[in-house]
Amino acid sequence: MENDLSPQDKKDLDKFIKFFALKTVQVIVQARLGEKICTRSSSSPTGSDWFNLAIKDIPEVTHEAKKALAGQLPGIGRSMCVEISLKTSEGDSMELETWCLEMNERCDKDIKVSYTVYNRLSLLLKSLLAITRVTPAYKLSRKQGHDYVILYRIYFGEVQLAGLGEGFQTVRVGLVGTPTGTITLSCAYRTNLAFMSARQIERTMPIMGIIIDHFNVGHMHPCNYRAAGEEEGVPYPVLEDSQEVCTTSFSTSPPSQCVFTVSKAHYKTPNPAVMDTLKVPMLGLAFSQQLCSSRLSHQTPVLGPADLCYPATLNAANPHQMVIPGKEGGVPQGPLQPCHGALAEHGRLPSCPPADATHRLSATPSGGEDTETLSQSSEAKSSSPSEALETTFSRKVGAFVNKPSTQVTTTSLDLPFAAFATRNFDLEENDPMVRPPDSPTPDSPLHGSLNSEDSIDSGGQHQDDFVMVDFKPAFSKDDLLPMDLGTFYREFQNPPQLSSLSIDVSAQSMAEDLDSLPEKLAIYERNIDEFDAFVDTLQ
Amino acid sequence: MNCRSEVLEVSVEGRQVDEAILALLHTILLHRSTGKFHYKKEGTYSIGTVGTQDIDCDFIDFTFVRVSSEELDRAIRKAVGEFKEALSNSGSDGMGQISLEFYQKKKSRWPFSDECIPWEVWSIKVNVVNLANEQERQICREKVGEKLGEKVINIVEVINRHEYLPKMPTQSEVDNVFDTSLKDVQPYLYKITYQITDSLGTSVSTTVRRLIKDTLAL
């Protein structure tokens, strides 16, 4: 009977129970924080360590517990419960366990409150420390993080175990008899965690959010912008060479060069004539390679975009995209360039070195430097097709002019059409047919046509630098040609600017180009089978 | 007096022996250690604070709580290490038993030495198994973790029966009840012994050794 209990004992007992309840909540909640708990032993007693145990007090938890208790104490019929639940990142929650601090009616009158009860409560807390690491929720709480978090709820009153699902287990932590009743501490935990573990597995599956955009415009933009202002990397020689090819086609072109003899009718782009001539279907690797490499070797800064666009337009005509400056995989980096809008869509790079060359090409405009390095690299890369290029090139050269084989060789060793590069000025100087000594632009009418206005201007400037008094193309006295080479040159010296190339190489034009990208992309995606087939033929 | 004796059995893999035994011994000692006593005048005393520490096992999916006392941990690890060494040096069956005994010293008159009267003995029977592959080891990790959890619940259940515990001693007798050699905590007087079961199932040598030790112990 409670009457036997002295007031002091009663007071002490109430205090013990109250602080025991608070410490119980602290232990349970701290055990579910997901971290390892470590407290220090202290030989000197401190007044605040209840039950001689170093249990830290988290203020929020104490506040919540006091709020739940609302001034009451756990007693008979009044249990204090700590509910541990799991909440996923998607908002689903599930009760994991419920810790119950209850009191039953069995009293132990003879027990000493201040000593035995206190020590036993201390022992019970130690047991709680041990058991909280044993229930299944502990492991879950240690792994909480992005996928789920562990939550706690303190309530006072009747124990609610319905949320634990079927087959929940109960473990009794311990009990302490007191003169007013027996304090019991137990835990009811869910055993049916199967659904949780399955869901966790789902959630922990990495979400592959990486979308590889072949037309990595973003990556290219800087390059693109730089290319706009940049000068080199534009394969002027390419144009030259292509012009050569085309011009060759006009002449008695070798079979391999018949590719270029496609009439305008084949050109699908509405661009001006000159350019159209270049837009021959890419029917051969050699051709592609030539064009690609020529693009690389082109050096006129302003022409860069134009030149880059050139293949684009060319490719537009051809379902099978040829080399496009881009990543190793042949991802076209064209979109970065204003005129590369069309280029961009042509994602497919034939497995020819020019692909590498074009890869370099994109780098060149952005880098703006090391044209030589780039061309060298592309030269190395284009070594394999160099043979074909070489052959074609020589033929082409031969069509117009008997170029020294060395020159041809040099060109093929280097970037195709590298002879047209300004750095090969010496060689080209001797061969005005190949290109004007001074600048790449004037060399090829086609090239000029390919150029944007800026490039044409620059070409014009180049032309100004070079004054042909007597245009007598070297080695031009070739009776094989039905047309006088010199006449041809004069005729096509200043071809009209292609409309597709007449766009200003600036951000504005690029923006317009980019705007048209989606439709172009759609077109090319529709024709993807053709592209694939073309690539297969090239391989 | 009656000595309470509890037996815990575990089957573990070789590398889990240390951690499994440590987990159980520390869980027991957590309950059988108090803060340092500081005796004041008038026969009263205050008790120091015991800190706790979570220890994750490396080879078992298990976390146990032990007293925050490096000295105590060292002493226990040393004993467990000796046991493991004896176990590995023994026969191939890999069975042994390590016992944690809590005792009281009873002063005897000269020339008799003090008696050591155990009041609680925890025996952990260890069976070492060999596993063939990593998958089995992984399963063993989890299974042994679960088993240890069950053992901890068993330990807690026994301790919470609140059966016999030595009386709190006076200052003069504290050393008869508690191990006061540690500076931060004060466990009850304990000793750890082990015996390796050889293939014949006999353990004469260790028993004799223990008898001699007990007799000579002060």
PDB file of N, CA and C in Angstrom, chain B residues 136-213:
ATOM      1  N   GLU B 136      28.822 -18.302 -48.195  1.00  0.00           N
ATOM      2  CA  GLU B 136      28.523 -18.889 -46.885  1.00  0.00           C
ATOM      3  C   GLU B 136      28.964 -17.959 -45.774  1.00  0.00           C
ATOM      4  N   ARG B 137      30.074 -17.297 -46.005  1.00  0.00           N
ATOM      5  CA  ARG B 137      30.551 -16.380 -44.972  1.00  0.00           C
ATOM      6  C   ARG B 137      29.579 -15.221 -44.788  1.00  0.00           C
ATOM      7  N   GLN B 138      29.050 -14.767 -45.893  1.00  0.00           N
ATOM      8  CA  GLN B 138      28.108 -13.653 -45.812  1.00  0.00           C
ATOM      9  C   GLN B 138      26.862 -14.066 -45.045  1.00  0.00           C
ATOM     10  N   ILE B 139      26.391 -15.258 -45.344  1.00  0.00           N
ATOM     11  CA  ILE B 139      25.229 -15.766 -44.614  1.00  0.00           C
ATOM     12  C   ILE B 139      25.577 -15.918 -43.146  1.00  0.00           C
ATOM     13  N   CYS B 140      26.777 -16.397 -42.895  1.00  0.00           N
ATOM     14  CA  CYS B 140      27.226 -16.591 -41.514  1.00  0.00           C
ATOM     15  C   CYS B 140      27.276 -15.262 -40.770  1.00  0.00           C
ATOM     16  N   ARG B 141      27.724 -14.227 -41.449  1.00  0.00           N
ATOM     17  CA  ARG B 141      27.764 -12.890 -40.856  1.00  0.00           C
ATOM     18  C   ARG B 141      26.411 -12.511 -40.294  1.00  0.00           C
ATOM     19  N   GLU B 142      25.412 -12.673 -41.130  1.00  0.00           N
ATOM     20  CA  GLU B 142      24.080 -12.240 -40.715  1.00  0.00           C
ATOM     21  C   GLU B 142      23.520 -13.164 -39.642  1.00  0.00           C
ATOM     22  N   LYS B 143      23.740 -14.453 -39.859  1.00  0.00           N
ATOM     23  CA  LYS B 143      23.169 -15.421 -38.919  1.00  0.00           C
ATOM     24  C   LYS B 143      23.789 -15.261 -37.535  1.00  0.00           C
ATOM     25  N   VAL B 144      25.086 -15.126 -37.502  1.00  0.00           N
ATOM     26  CA  VAL B 144      25.753 -14.969 -36.203  1.00  0.00           C
ATOM     27  C   VAL B 144      25.293 -13.664 -35.550  1.00  0.00           C
ATOM     28  N   GLY B 145      25.078 -12.646 -36.356  1.00  0.00           N
ATOM     29  CA  GLY B 145      24.561 -11.392 -35.809  1.00  0.00           C
ATOM     30  C   GLY B 145      23.209 -11.580 -35.150  1.00  0.00           C
ATOM     31  N   GLU B 146      22.371 -12.324 -35.818  1.00  0.00           N
ATOM     32  CA  GLU B 146      21.051 -12.595 -35.237  1.00  0.00           C
ATOM     33  C   GLU B 146      21.187 -13.407 -33.958  1.00  0.00           C
ATOM     34  N   LYS B 147      22.057 -14.399 -34.018  1.00  0.00           N
ATOM     35  CA  LYS B 147      22.255 -15.253 -32.842  1.00  0.00           C
ATOM     36  C   LYS B 147      22.770 -14.441 -31.660  1.00  0.00           C
ATOM     37  N   LEU B 148      23.706 -13.589 -31.926  1.00  0.00           N
ATOM     38  CA  LEU B 148      24.237 -12.760 -30.844  1.00  0.00           C
ATOM     39  C   LEU B 148      23.136 -11.875 -30.279  1.00  0.00           C
ATOM     40  N   GLY B 149      22.270 -11.397 -31.151  1.00  0.00           N
ATOM     41  CA  GLY B 149      21.141 -10.609 -30.656  1.00  0.00           C
ATOM     42  C   GLY B 149      20.279 -11.400 -29.701  1.00  0.00           C
ATOM     43  N   GLU B 150      20.061 -12.640 -30.073  1.00  0.00           N
ATOM     44  CA  GLU B 150      19.284 -13.504 -29.181  1.00  0.00           C
ATOM     45  C   GLU B 150      20.004 -13.707 -27.861  1.00  0.00           C
ATOM     46  N   LYS B 151      21.318 -13.872 -27.925  1.00  0.00           N
ATOM     47  CA  LYS B 151      22.086 -14.079 -26.695  1.00  0.00           C
ATOM     48  C   LYS B 151      22.024 -12.850 -25.804  1.00  0.00           C
ATOM     49  N   VAL B 152      22.074 -11.681 -26.413  1.00  0.00           N
ATOM     50  CA  VAL B 152      21.992 -10.451 -25.621  1.00  0.00           C
ATOM     51  C   VAL B 152      20.644 -10.382 -24.917  1.00  0.00           C
ATOM     52  N   ILE B 153      19.611 -10.762 -25.629  1.00  0.00           N
ATOM     53  CA  ILE B 153      18.279 -10.772 -25.002  1.00  0.00           C
ATOM     54  C   ILE B 153      18.263 -11.765 -23.845  1.00  0.00           C
ATOM     55  N   ASN B 154      18.919 -12.908 -24.033  1.00  0.00           N
ATOM     56  CA  ASN B 154      19.015 -13.890 -22.944  1.00  0.00           C
ATOM     57  C   ASN B 154      19.739 -13.310 -21.743  1.00  0.00           C
ATOM     58  N   ILE B 155      20.846 -12.660 -22.000  1.00  0.00           N
ATOM     59  CA  ILE B 155      21.629 -12.074 -20.916  1.00  0.00           C
ATOM     60  C   ILE B 155      20.791 -11.063 -20.147  1.00  0.00           C
ATOM     61  N   VAL B 156      20.140 -10.208 -20.898  1.00  0.00           N
ATOM     62  CA  VAL B 156      19.322  -9.154 -20.267  1.00  0.00           C
ATOM     63  C   VAL B 156      18.202  -9.773 -19.438  1.00  0.00           C
ATOM     64  N   GLU B 157      17.648 -10.823 -19.958  1.00  0.00           N
ATOM     65  CA  GLU B 157      16.557 -11.482 -19.244  1.00  0.00           C
ATOM     66  C   GLU B 157      17.043 -12.038 -17.916  1.00  0.00           C
ATOM     67  N   VAL B 158      18.209 -12.687 -17.944  1.00  0.00           N
ATOM     68  CA  VAL B 158      18.766 -13.260 -16.712  1.00  0.00           C
ATOM     69  C   VAL B 158      19.075 -12.158 -15.711  1.00  0.00           C
ATOM     70  N   ILE B 159      19.714 -11.126 -16.194  1.00  0.00           N
ATOM     71  CA  ILE B 159      20.131 -10.065 -15.286  1.00  0.00           C
ATOM     72  C   ILE B 159      18.940  -9.366 -14.678  1.00  0.00           C
ATOM     73  N   ASN B 160      17.888  -9.238 -15.455  1.00  0.00           N
ATOM     74  CA  ASN B 160      16.727  -8.516 -14.946  1.00  0.00           C
ATOM     75  C   ASN B 160      15.842  -9.373 -14.055  1.00  0.00           C
ATOM     76  N   ARG B 161      16.268 -10.560 -13.800  1.00  0.00           N
ATOM     77  CA  ARG B 161      15.552 -11.317 -12.776  1.00  0.00           C
ATOM     78  C   ARG B 161      15.890 -10.770 -11.394  1.00  0.00           C
ATOM     79  N   HIS B 162      16.921  -9.992 -11.355  1.00  0.00           N
ATOM     80  CA  HIS B 162      17.351  -9.380 -10.106  1.00  0.00           C
ATOM     81  C   HIS B 162      17.533 -10.416  -9.018  1.00  0.00           C
ATOM     82  N   GLU B 163      18.278 -11.403  -9.387  1.00  0.00           N
ATOM     83  CA  GLU B 163      18.587 -12.410  -8.373  1.00  0.00           C
ATOM     84  C   GLU B 163      19.791 -11.934  -7.587  1.00  0.00           C
ATOM     85  N   TYR B 164      20.399 -12.842  -6.947  1.00  0.00           N
ATOM     86  CA  TYR B 164      21.414 -12.449  -5.980  1.00  0.00           C
ATOM     87  C   TYR B 164      22.467 -11.516  -6.552  1.00  0.00           C
ATOM     88  N   LEU B 165      22.708 -10.452  -5.797  1.00  0.00           N
ATOM     89  CA  LEU B 165      23.838  -9.568  -6.051  1.00  0.00           C
ATOM     90  C   LEU B 165      24.515  -9.302  -4.720  1.00  0.00           C
ATOM     91  N   PRO B 166      25.817  -9.216  -4.742  1.00  0.00           N
ATOM     92  CA  PRO B 166      26.488  -8.934  -3.460  1.00  0.00           C
ATOM     93  C   PRO B 166      26.007  -7.613  -2.868  1.00  0.00           C
ATOM     94  N   LYS B 167      26.030  -7.540  -1.595  1.00  0.00           N
ATOM     95  CA  LYS B 167      25.618  -6.293  -0.952  1.00  0.00           C
ATOM     96  C   LYS B 167      26.633  -5.225  -1.255  1.00  0.00           C
ATOM     97  N   MET B 168      26.137  -4.048  -1.200  1.00  0.00           N
ATOM     98  CA  MET B 168      27.074  -2.953  -1.410  1.00  0.00           C
ATOM     99  C   MET B 168      28.035  -2.900  -0.229  1.00  0.00           C
ATOM    100  N   PRO B 169      29.302  -2.942  -0.512  1.00  0.00           N
ATOM    101  CA  PRO B 169      30.267  -3.071   0.582  1.00  0.00           C
ATOM    102  C   PRO B 169      30.566  -1.736   1.248  1.00  0.00           C
ATOM    103  N   THR B 170      31.110  -1.856   2.387  1.00  0.00           N
ATOM    104  CA  THR B 170      31.637  -0.667   3.036  1.00  0.00           C
ATOM    105  C   THR B 170      32.990  -0.365   2.409  1.00  0.00           C
ATOM    106  N   GLN B 171      33.522   0.731   2.811  1.00  0.00           N
ATOM    107  CA  GLN B 171      34.773   1.134   2.185  1.00  0.00           C
ATOM    108  C   GLN B 171      35.873   0.098   2.371  1.00  0.00           C
ATOM    109  N   SER B 172      35.848  -0.511   3.522  1.00  0.00           N
ATOM    110  CA  SER B 172      36.909  -1.479   3.784  1.00  0.00           C
ATOM    111  C   SER B 172      36.734  -2.759   2.995  1.00  0.00           C
ATOM    112  N   GLU B 173      35.540  -3.016   2.612  1.00  0.00           N
ATOM    113  CA  GLU B 173      35.300  -4.289   1.943  1.00  0.00           C
ATOM    114  C   GLU B 173      35.058  -4.144   0.452  1.00  0.00           C
ATOM    115  N   VAL B 174      35.232  -2.988  -0.021  1.00  0.00           N
ATOM    116  CA  VAL B 174      34.904  -2.787  -1.436  1.00  0.00           C
ATOM    117  C   VAL B 174      35.753  -3.666  -2.344  1.00  0.00           C
ATOM    118  N   ASP B 175      36.972  -3.901  -1.935  1.00  0.00           N
ATOM    119  CA  ASP B 175      37.825  -4.727  -2.789  1.00  0.00           C
ATOM    120  C   ASP B 175      37.450  -6.186  -2.780  1.00  0.00           C
ATOM    121  N   ASN B 176      36.601  -6.543  -1.869  1.00  0.00           N
ATOM    122  CA  ASN B 176      36.143  -7.932  -1.850  1.00  0.00           C
ATOM    123  C   ASN B 176      34.990  -8.144  -2.813  1.00  0.00           C
ATOM    124  N   VAL B 177      34.450  -7.079  -3.229  1.00  0.00           N
ATOM    125  CA  VAL B 177      33.273  -7.189  -4.093  1.00  0.00           C
ATOM    126  C   VAL B 177      33.557  -6.641  -5.490  1.00  0.00           C
ATOM    127  N   PHE B 178      34.265  -5.545  -5.488  1.00  0.00           N
ATOM    128  CA  PHE B 178      34.488  -4.879  -6.771  1.00  0.00           C
ATOM    129  C   PHE B 178      35.963  -4.902  -7.145  1.00  0.00           C
ATOM    130  N   ASP B 179      36.177  -4.794  -8.428  1.00  0.00           N
ATOM    131  CA  ASP B 179      37.524  -4.621  -8.955  1.00  0.00           C
ATOM    132  C   ASP B 179      37.784  -3.121  -9.002  1.00  0.00           C
ATOM    133  N   THR B 180      38.545  -2.666  -8.052  1.00  0.00           N
ATOM    134  CA  THR B 180      38.770  -1.224  -7.955  1.00  0.00           C
ATOM    135  C   THR B 180      40.052  -0.789  -8.655  1.00  0.00           C
ATOM    136  N   SER B 181      40.634  -1.695  -9.401  1.00  0.00           N
ATOM    137  CA  SER B 181      41.915  -1.360 -10.034  1.00  0.00           C
ATOM    138  C   SER B 181      41.748  -0.417 -11.221  1.00  0.00           C
ATOM    139  N   LEU B 182      40.576  -0.380 -11.789  1.00  0.00           N
ATOM    140  CA  LEU B 182      40.384   0.489 -12.951  1.00  0.00           C
ATOM    141  C   LEU B 182      40.071   1.898 -12.484  1.00  0.00           C
ATOM    142  N   LYS B 183      40.420   2.837 -13.308  1.00  0.00           N
ATOM    143  CA  LYS B 183      40.275   4.215 -12.837  1.00  0.00           C
ATOM    144  C   LYS B 183      38.964   4.860 -13.223  1.00  0.00           C
ATOM    145  N   ASP B 184      38.245   4.280 -14.173  1.00  0.00           N
ATOM    146  CA  ASP B 184      37.021   4.959 -14.586  1.00  0.00           C
ATOM    147  C   ASP B 184      35.741   4.176 -14.275  1.00  0.00           C
ATOM    148  N   VAL B 185      35.848   2.883 -14.186  1.00  0.00           N
ATOM    149  CA  VAL B 185      34.651   2.102 -13.857  1.00  0.00           C
ATOM    150  C   VAL B 185      35.021   1.062 -12.806  1.00  0.00           C
ATOM    151  N   GLN B 186      33.987   0.462 -12.311  1.00  0.00           N
ATOM    152  CA  GLN B 186      34.192  -0.473 -11.214  1.00  0.00           C
ATOM    153  C   GLN B 186      33.334  -1.709 -11.451  1.00  0.00           C
ATOM    154  N   PRO B 187      33.889  -2.682 -12.114  1.00  0.00           N
ATOM    155  CA  PRO B 187      33.093  -3.900 -12.293  1.00  0.00           C
ATOM    156  C   PRO B 187      33.178  -4.762 -11.034  1.00  0.00           C
ATOM    157  N   TYR B 188      32.249  -5.639 -10.940  1.00  0.00           N
ATOM    158  CA  TYR B 188      32.348  -6.634  -9.882  1.00  0.00           C
ATOM    159  C   TYR B 188      33.594  -7.467 -10.124  1.00  0.00           C
ATOM    160  N   LEU B 189      34.083  -8.015  -9.060  1.00  0.00           N
ATOM    161  CA  LEU B 189      35.273  -8.856  -9.211  1.00  0.00           C
ATOM    162  C   LEU B 189      34.962  -9.980 -10.189  1.00  0.00           C
ATOM    163  N   TYR B 190      35.833 -10.152 -11.118  1.00  0.00           N
ATOM    164  CA  TYR B 190      35.576 -11.163 -12.145  1.00  0.00           C
ATOM    165  C   TYR B 190      36.868 -11.853 -12.508  1.00  0.00           C
ATOM    166  N   LYS B 191      36.690 -12.992 -13.093  1.00  0.00           N
ATOM    167  CA  LYS B 191      37.843 -13.652 -13.698  1.00  0.00           C
ATOM    168  C   LYS B 191      37.369 -14.386 -14.940  1.00  0.00           C
ATOM    169  N   ILE B 192      38.263 -14.462 -15.862  1.00  0.00           N
ATOM    170  CA  ILE B 192      37.946 -15.139 -17.126  1.00  0.00           C
ATOM    171  C   ILE B 192      38.820 -16.373 -17.244  1.00  0.00           C
ATOM    172  N   THR B 193      38.176 -17.466 -17.447  1.00  0.00           N
ATOM    173  CA  THR B 193      38.896 -18.722 -17.637  1.00  0.00           C
ATOM    174  C   THR B 193      38.381 -19.386 -18.902  1.00  0.00           C
ATOM    175  N   TYR B 194      39.163 -20.297 -19.384  1.00  0.00           N
ATOM    176  CA  TYR B 194      38.709 -20.997 -20.584  1.00  0.00           C
ATOM    177  C   TYR B 194      39.199 -22.422 -20.559  1.00  0.00           C
ATOM    178  N   GLN B 195      38.544 -23.188 -21.297  1.00  0.00           N
ATOM    179  CA  GLN B 195      39.022 -24.551 -21.488  1.00  0.00           C
ATOM    180  C   GLN B 195      38.710 -24.971 -22.911  1.00  0.00           C
ATOM    181  N   ILE B 196      39.677 -25.651 -23.436  1.00  0.00           N
ATOM    182  CA  ILE B 196      39.550 -26.109 -24.813  1.00  0.00           C
ATOM    183  C   ILE B 196      39.168 -27.579 -24.781  1.00  0.00           C
ATOM    184  N   THR B 197      38.159 -27.873 -25.482  1.00  0.00           N
ATOM    185  CA  THR B 197      37.731 -29.263 -25.545  1.00  0.00           C
ATOM    186  C   THR B 197      38.500 -29.949 -26.652  1.00  0.00           C
ATOM    187  N   ASP B 198      39.355 -30.820 -26.265  1.00  0.00           N
ATOM    188  CA  ASP B 198      40.085 -31.522 -27.306  1.00  0.00           C
ATOM    189  C   ASP B 198      39.225 -32.652 -27.853  1.00  0.00           C
ATOM    190  N   SER B 199      39.784 -33.344 -28.761  1.00  0.00           N
ATOM    191  CA  SER B 199      38.982 -34.336 -29.478  1.00  0.00           C
ATOM    192  C   SER B 199      38.444 -35.409 -28.543  1.00  0.00           C
ATOM    193  N   LEU B 200      39.148 -35.560 -27.460  1.00  0.00           N
ATOM    194  CA  LEU B 200      38.678 -36.584 -26.531  1.00  0.00           C
ATOM    195  C   LEU B 200      37.612 -36.029 -25.586  1.00  0.00           C
ATOM    196  N   GLY B 201      37.438 -34.760 -25.630  1.00  0.00           N
ATOM    197  CA  GLY B 201      36.422 -34.175 -24.766  1.00  0.00           C
ATOM    198  C   GLY B 201      36.892 -33.972 -23.353  1.00  0.00           C
ATOM    199  N   THR B 202      38.158 -34.153 -23.138  1.00  0.00           N
ATOM    200  CA  THR B 202      38.650 -33.973 -21.777  1.00  0.00           C
ATOM    201  C   THR B 202      39.409 -32.669 -21.673  1.00  0.00           C
ATOM    202  N   SER B 203      39.450 -32.168 -20.516  1.00  0.00           N
ATOM    203  CA  SER B 203      40.171 -30.915 -20.323  1.00  0.00           C
ATOM    204  C   SER B 203      40.789 -30.939 -18.942  1.00  0.00           C
ATOM    205  N   VAL B 204      41.525 -31.963 -18.777  1.00  0.00           N
ATOM    206  CA  VAL B 204      42.097 -32.139 -17.440  1.00  0.00           C
ATOM    207  C   VAL B 204      43.096 -31.051 -17.126  1.00  0.00           C
ATOM    208  N   SER B 205      43.953 -30.808 -18.057  1.00  0.00           N
ATOM    209  CA  SER B 205      45.052 -29.874 -17.771  1.00  0.00           C
ATOM    210  C   SER B 205      44.539 -28.503 -17.376  1.00  0.00           C
ATOM    211  N   THR B 206      43.556 -28.026 -18.100  1.00  0.00           N
ATOM    212  CA  THR B 206      43.074 -26.681 -17.790  1.00  0.00           C
ATOM    213  C   THR B 206      42.368 -26.651 -16.441  1.00  0.00           C
ATOM    214  N   THR B 207      41.686 -27.708 -16.135  1.00  0.00           N
ATOM    215  CA  THR B 207      40.977 -27.735 -14.854  1.00  0.00           C
ATOM    216  C   THR B 207      41.966 -27.721 -13.704  1.00  0.00           C
ATOM    217  N   VAL B 208      42.991 -28.511 -13.869  1.00  0.00           N
ATOM    218  CA  VAL B 208      43.999 -28.547 -12.806  1.00  0.00           C
ATOM    219  C   VAL B 208      44.658 -27.187 -12.670  1.00  0.00           C
ATOM    220  N   ARG B 209      44.952 -26.633 -13.804  1.00  0.00           N
ATOM    221  CA  ARG B 209      45.578 -25.310 -13.789  1.00  0.00           C
ATOM    222  C   ARG B 209      44.694 -24.319 -13.047  1.00  0.00           C
ATOM    223  N   ARG B 210      43.443 -24.431 -13.299  1.00  0.00           N
ATOM    224  CA  ARG B 210      42.511 -23.496 -12.679  1.00  0.00           C
ATOM    225  C   ARG B 210      42.458 -23.710 -11.181  1.00  0.00           C
ATOM    226  N   LEU B 211      42.479 -24.944 -10.775  1.00  0.00           N
ATOM    227  CA  LEU B 211      42.449 -25.227  -9.338  1.00  0.00           C
ATOM    228  C   LEU B 211      43.656 -24.619  -8.641  1.00  0.00           C
ATOM    229  N   ILE B 212      44.779 -24.802  -9.282  1.00  0.00           N
ATOM    230  CA  ILE B 212      46.002 -24.266  -8.693  1.00  0.00           C
ATOM    231  C   ILE B 212      45.936 -22.747  -8.630  1.00  0.00           C
ATOM    232  N   LYS B 213      45.454 -22.185  -9.684  1.00  0.00           N
ATOM    233  CA  LYS B 213      45.335 -20.726  -9.727  1.00  0.00           C
ATOM    234  C   LYS B 213      44.433 -20.222  -8.614  1.00  0.00           C
TER     235      LYS B 213
END
